[in-house]
Short mmCIF file of C-alpha atoms in Angstrom, two decimals:
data_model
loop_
_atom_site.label_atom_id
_atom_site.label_comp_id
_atom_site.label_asym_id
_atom_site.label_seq_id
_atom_site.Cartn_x
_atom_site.Cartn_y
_atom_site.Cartn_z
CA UNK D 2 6.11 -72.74 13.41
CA UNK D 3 5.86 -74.83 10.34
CA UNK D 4 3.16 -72.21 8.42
CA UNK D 5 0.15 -75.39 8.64
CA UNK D 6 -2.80 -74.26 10.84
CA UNK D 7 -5.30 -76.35 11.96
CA UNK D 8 -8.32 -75.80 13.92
CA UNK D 9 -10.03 -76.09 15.93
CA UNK D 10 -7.27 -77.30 18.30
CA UNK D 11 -9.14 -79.50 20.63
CA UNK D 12 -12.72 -81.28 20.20
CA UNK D 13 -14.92 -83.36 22.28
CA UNK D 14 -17.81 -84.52 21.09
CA UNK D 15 -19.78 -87.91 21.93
CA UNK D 16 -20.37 -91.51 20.20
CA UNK D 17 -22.22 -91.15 17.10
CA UNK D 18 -21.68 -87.72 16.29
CA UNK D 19 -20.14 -86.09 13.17
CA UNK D 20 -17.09 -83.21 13.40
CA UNK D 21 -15.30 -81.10 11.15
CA UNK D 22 -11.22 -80.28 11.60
CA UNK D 23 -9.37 -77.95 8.88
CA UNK D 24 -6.57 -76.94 7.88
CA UNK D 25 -4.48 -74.90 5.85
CA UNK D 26 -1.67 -75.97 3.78
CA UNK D 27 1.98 -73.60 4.30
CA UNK D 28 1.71 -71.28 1.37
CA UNK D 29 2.56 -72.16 -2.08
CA UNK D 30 2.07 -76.11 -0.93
CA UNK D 31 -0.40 -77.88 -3.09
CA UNK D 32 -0.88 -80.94 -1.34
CA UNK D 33 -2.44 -82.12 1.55
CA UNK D 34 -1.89 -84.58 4.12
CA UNK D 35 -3.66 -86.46 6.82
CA UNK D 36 -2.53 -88.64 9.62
CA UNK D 37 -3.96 -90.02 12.67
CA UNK D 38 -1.75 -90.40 15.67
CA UNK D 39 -2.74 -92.94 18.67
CA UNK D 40 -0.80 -94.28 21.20
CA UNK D 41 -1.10 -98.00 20.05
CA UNK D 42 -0.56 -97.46 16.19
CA UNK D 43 1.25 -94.31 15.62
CA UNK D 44 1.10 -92.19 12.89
CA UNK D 45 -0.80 -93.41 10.20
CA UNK D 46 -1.50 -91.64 6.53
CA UNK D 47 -5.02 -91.06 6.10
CA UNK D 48 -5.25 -89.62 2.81
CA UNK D 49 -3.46 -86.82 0.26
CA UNK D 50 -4.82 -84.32 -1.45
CA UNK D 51 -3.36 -82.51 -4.35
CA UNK D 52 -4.78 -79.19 -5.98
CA UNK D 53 -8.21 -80.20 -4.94
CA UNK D 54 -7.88 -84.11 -6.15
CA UNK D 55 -7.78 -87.06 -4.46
CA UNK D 56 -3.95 -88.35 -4.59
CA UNK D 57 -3.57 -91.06 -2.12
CA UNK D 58 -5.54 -93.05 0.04
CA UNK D 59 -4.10 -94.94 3.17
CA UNK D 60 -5.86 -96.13 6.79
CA UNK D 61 -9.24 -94.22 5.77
CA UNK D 62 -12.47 -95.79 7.06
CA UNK D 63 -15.43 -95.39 5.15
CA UNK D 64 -16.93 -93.29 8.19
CA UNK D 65 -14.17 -90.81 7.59
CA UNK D 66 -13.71 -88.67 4.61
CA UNK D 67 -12.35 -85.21 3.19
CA UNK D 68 -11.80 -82.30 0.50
CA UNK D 69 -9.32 -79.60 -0.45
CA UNK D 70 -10.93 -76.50 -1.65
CA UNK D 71 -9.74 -74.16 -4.39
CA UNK D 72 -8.03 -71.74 -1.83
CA UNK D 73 -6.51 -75.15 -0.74
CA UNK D 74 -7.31 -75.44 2.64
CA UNK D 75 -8.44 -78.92 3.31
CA UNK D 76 -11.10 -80.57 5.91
CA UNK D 77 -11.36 -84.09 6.68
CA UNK D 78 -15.01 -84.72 8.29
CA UNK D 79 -15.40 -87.72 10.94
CA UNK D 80 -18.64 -89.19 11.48
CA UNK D 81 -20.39 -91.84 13.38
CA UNK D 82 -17.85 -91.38 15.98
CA UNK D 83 -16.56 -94.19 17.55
CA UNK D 84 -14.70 -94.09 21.10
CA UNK D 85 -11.93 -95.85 18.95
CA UNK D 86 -11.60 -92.76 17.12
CA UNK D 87 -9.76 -90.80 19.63
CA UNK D 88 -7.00 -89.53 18.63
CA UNK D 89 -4.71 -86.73 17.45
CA UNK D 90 -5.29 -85.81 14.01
CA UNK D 91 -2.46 -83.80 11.76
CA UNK D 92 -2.72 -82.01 8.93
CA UNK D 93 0.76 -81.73 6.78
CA UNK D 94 1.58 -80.42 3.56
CA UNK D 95 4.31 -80.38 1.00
CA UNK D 96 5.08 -78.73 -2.52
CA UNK D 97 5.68 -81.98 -4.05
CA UNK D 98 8.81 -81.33 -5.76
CA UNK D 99 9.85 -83.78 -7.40
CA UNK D 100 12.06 -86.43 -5.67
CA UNK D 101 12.18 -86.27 -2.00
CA UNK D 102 8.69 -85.34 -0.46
CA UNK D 103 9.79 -83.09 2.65
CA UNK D 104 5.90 -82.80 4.50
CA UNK D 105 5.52 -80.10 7.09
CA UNK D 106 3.05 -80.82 9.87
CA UNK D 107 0.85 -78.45 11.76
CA UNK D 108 0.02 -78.12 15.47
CA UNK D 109 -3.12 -80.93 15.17
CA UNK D 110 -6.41 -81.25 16.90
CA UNK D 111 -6.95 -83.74 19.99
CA UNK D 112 -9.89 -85.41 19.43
CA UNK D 113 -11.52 -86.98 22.05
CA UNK D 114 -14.75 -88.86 21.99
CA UNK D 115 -16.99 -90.13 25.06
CA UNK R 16 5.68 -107.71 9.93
CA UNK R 17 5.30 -103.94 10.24
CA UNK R 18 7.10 -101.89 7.03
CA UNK R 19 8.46 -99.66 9.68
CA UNK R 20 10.53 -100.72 13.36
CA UNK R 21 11.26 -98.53 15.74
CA UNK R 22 12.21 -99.55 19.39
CA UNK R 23 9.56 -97.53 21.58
CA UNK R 24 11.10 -97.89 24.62
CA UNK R 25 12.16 -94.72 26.46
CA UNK R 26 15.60 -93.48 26.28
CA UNK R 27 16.99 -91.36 29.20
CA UNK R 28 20.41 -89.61 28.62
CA UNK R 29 22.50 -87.58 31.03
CA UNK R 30 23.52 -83.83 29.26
CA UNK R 31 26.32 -84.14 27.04
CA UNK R 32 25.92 -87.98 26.00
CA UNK R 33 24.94 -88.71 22.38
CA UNK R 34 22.04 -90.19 21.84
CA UNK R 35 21.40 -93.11 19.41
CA UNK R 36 18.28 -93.98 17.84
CA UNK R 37 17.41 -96.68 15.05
CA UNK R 38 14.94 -97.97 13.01
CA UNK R 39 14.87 -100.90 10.58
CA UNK R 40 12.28 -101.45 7.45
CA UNK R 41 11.28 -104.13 5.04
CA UNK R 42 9.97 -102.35 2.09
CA UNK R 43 12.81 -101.92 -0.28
CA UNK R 44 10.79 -99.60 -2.52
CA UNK R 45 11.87 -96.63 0.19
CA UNK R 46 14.00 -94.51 -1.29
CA UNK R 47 14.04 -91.41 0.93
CA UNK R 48 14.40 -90.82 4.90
CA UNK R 49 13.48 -88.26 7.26
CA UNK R 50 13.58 -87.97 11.28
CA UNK R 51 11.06 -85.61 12.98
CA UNK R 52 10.94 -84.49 16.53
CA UNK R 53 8.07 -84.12 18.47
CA UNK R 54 7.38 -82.52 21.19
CA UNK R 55 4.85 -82.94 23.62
CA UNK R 56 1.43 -81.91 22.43
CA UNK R 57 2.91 -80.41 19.43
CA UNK R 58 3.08 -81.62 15.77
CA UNK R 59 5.98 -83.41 14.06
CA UNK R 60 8.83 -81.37 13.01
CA UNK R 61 11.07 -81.94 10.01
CA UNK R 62 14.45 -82.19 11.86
CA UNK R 63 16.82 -84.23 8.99
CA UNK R 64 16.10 -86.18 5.73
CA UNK R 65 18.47 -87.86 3.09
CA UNK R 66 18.07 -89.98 0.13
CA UNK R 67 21.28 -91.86 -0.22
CA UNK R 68 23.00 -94.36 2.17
CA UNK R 69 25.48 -92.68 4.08
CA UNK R 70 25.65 -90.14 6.47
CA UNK R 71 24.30 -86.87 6.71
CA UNK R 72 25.32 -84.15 9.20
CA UNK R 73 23.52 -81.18 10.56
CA UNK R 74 25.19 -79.19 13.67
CA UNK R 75 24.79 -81.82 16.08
CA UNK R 76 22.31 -84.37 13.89
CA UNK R 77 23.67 -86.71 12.07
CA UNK R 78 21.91 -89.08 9.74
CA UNK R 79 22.68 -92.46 9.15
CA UNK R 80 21.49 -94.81 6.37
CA UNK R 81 22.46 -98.39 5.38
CA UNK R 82 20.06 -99.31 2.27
CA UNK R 83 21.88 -102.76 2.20
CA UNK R 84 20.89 -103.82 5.79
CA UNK R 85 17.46 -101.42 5.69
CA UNK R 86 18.47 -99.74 8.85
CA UNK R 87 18.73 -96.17 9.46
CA UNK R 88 20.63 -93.85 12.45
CA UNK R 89 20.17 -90.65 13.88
CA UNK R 90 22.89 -89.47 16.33
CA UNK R 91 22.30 -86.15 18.45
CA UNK R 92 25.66 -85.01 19.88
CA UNK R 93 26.42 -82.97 23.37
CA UNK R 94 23.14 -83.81 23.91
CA UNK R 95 20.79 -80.81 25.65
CA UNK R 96 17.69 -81.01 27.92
CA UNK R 97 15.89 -79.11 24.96
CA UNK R 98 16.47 -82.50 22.70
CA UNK R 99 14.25 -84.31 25.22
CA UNK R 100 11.11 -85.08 22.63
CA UNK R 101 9.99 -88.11 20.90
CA UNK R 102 12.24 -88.62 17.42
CA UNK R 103 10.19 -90.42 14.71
CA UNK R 104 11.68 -91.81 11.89
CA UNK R 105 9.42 -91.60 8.84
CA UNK R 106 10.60 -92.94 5.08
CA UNK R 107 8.71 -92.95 1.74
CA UNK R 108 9.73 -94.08 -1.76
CA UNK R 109 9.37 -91.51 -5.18
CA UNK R 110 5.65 -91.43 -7.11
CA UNK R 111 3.93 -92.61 -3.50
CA UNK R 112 4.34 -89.33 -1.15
CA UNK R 113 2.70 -91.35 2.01
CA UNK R 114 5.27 -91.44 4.54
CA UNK R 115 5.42 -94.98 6.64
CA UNK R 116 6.31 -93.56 10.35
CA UNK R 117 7.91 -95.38 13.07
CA UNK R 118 6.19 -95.33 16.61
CA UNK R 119 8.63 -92.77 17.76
CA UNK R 120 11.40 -92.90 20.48
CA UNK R 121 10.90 -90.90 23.65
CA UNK R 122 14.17 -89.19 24.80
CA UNK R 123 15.22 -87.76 27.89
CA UNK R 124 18.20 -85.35 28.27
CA UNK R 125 18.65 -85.46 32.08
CA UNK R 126 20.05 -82.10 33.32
#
């Protein structure tokens, strides 16, 4: 168990529609993570979050977007779903020490769209 | 060309063998590298990472980086039917935390 919860653990929802996944960083880790995993393209960084501000951005369509909150759990909303879209989403975080930026993922949510 | 290589293929090991994976990369700018394993329906778990070429050893991980060829190694020794998981290698440089990931190598540890 790395300490990173997401939820909800599995979604399916249809074309079009908008959904929320969280998740909450292992404590004392200020920065937030997101990836998208597919079978064709692997893991790809989404976005980073650190202490509520945007750090990074990577892969992120414009449909897709997210926050971290003050307690520093973070949710990345998904809208005008696409079938292309399904995927499995992780959440990881890290203290962001400097040097060497060791991320710890959590379980992720399978989202499938139809 | 992709910044990150990593042979997909599936790898299927009797018990005991060791197990070699590899992936190769073309951004210089990485500076540090990790391996996760993941297991089925699970998420990616930080098994090794080092910064320096070299090896690195960890019970029966070891590490392997060549900065001069851009290539990097993990061995798994005495290889056990719990080490059958997919092994990503993942690598990111200092001031940019986004990992670049591999596509992962599927291993199976064949009792």
């Amino acid at each position: 168990d790395s300490g990173v919860t997401q939820t909800p653990k599995h979604l399916i929802t249809a074309t079009g529609q908008r959904v929320t996944l969280r998740c909450s960083p292992r404590s004392g880790d200020l920065s937030v993570y997101w990836y998208q995993q597919s079978l064709d393209q692997g893991l790809q960084f989404l976005i980073q979050y650190y202490n509520g501000e945007e750090r990074a951005k990577g892969n992120i369509l414009e449909r897709f977007s997210a926050q971290q909150f003050p307690d520093l759990h973070s949710e990345l909303n998904l809208s005008s779903l696409e079938l292309g879209d399904s995927a499995l989403y992780f959440c990881a975080s890290s203290v962001e020490k400097v040097g060497a930026d060791e991320q710890y993922f959590g379980p992720g949510t399978r989202l499938t769209v139809t | 060309q992709k910044e990150v290589e990593q042979d997909p293929g599936p790898l299927s090991v009797p018990e005991g063998a060791i197990v070699s994976l590899n992936c190769t990369y073309s951004n210089s700018a990485f500076q540090y590298f990790m391996w996760y394993r993941q297991y089925s329906r699970k998420g990616p778990e930080l098994l090794m990472y080092t910064y320096s070429s070299g090896n690195k050893e960890d019970g029966r991980f070891t590490a392997q980086v060549d900065k001069s060829s851009k290539y990097i190694s993990l061995f798994i020794r005495d290889s056990q039917p719990s080490d059958s998981a997919t092994y990503l290698c993942a690598m990111g440089s200092y001031g940019n935390n986004r990992l670049a990931f591999g596509k992962g190598n599927q291993v199976v540890v064949i009792p």
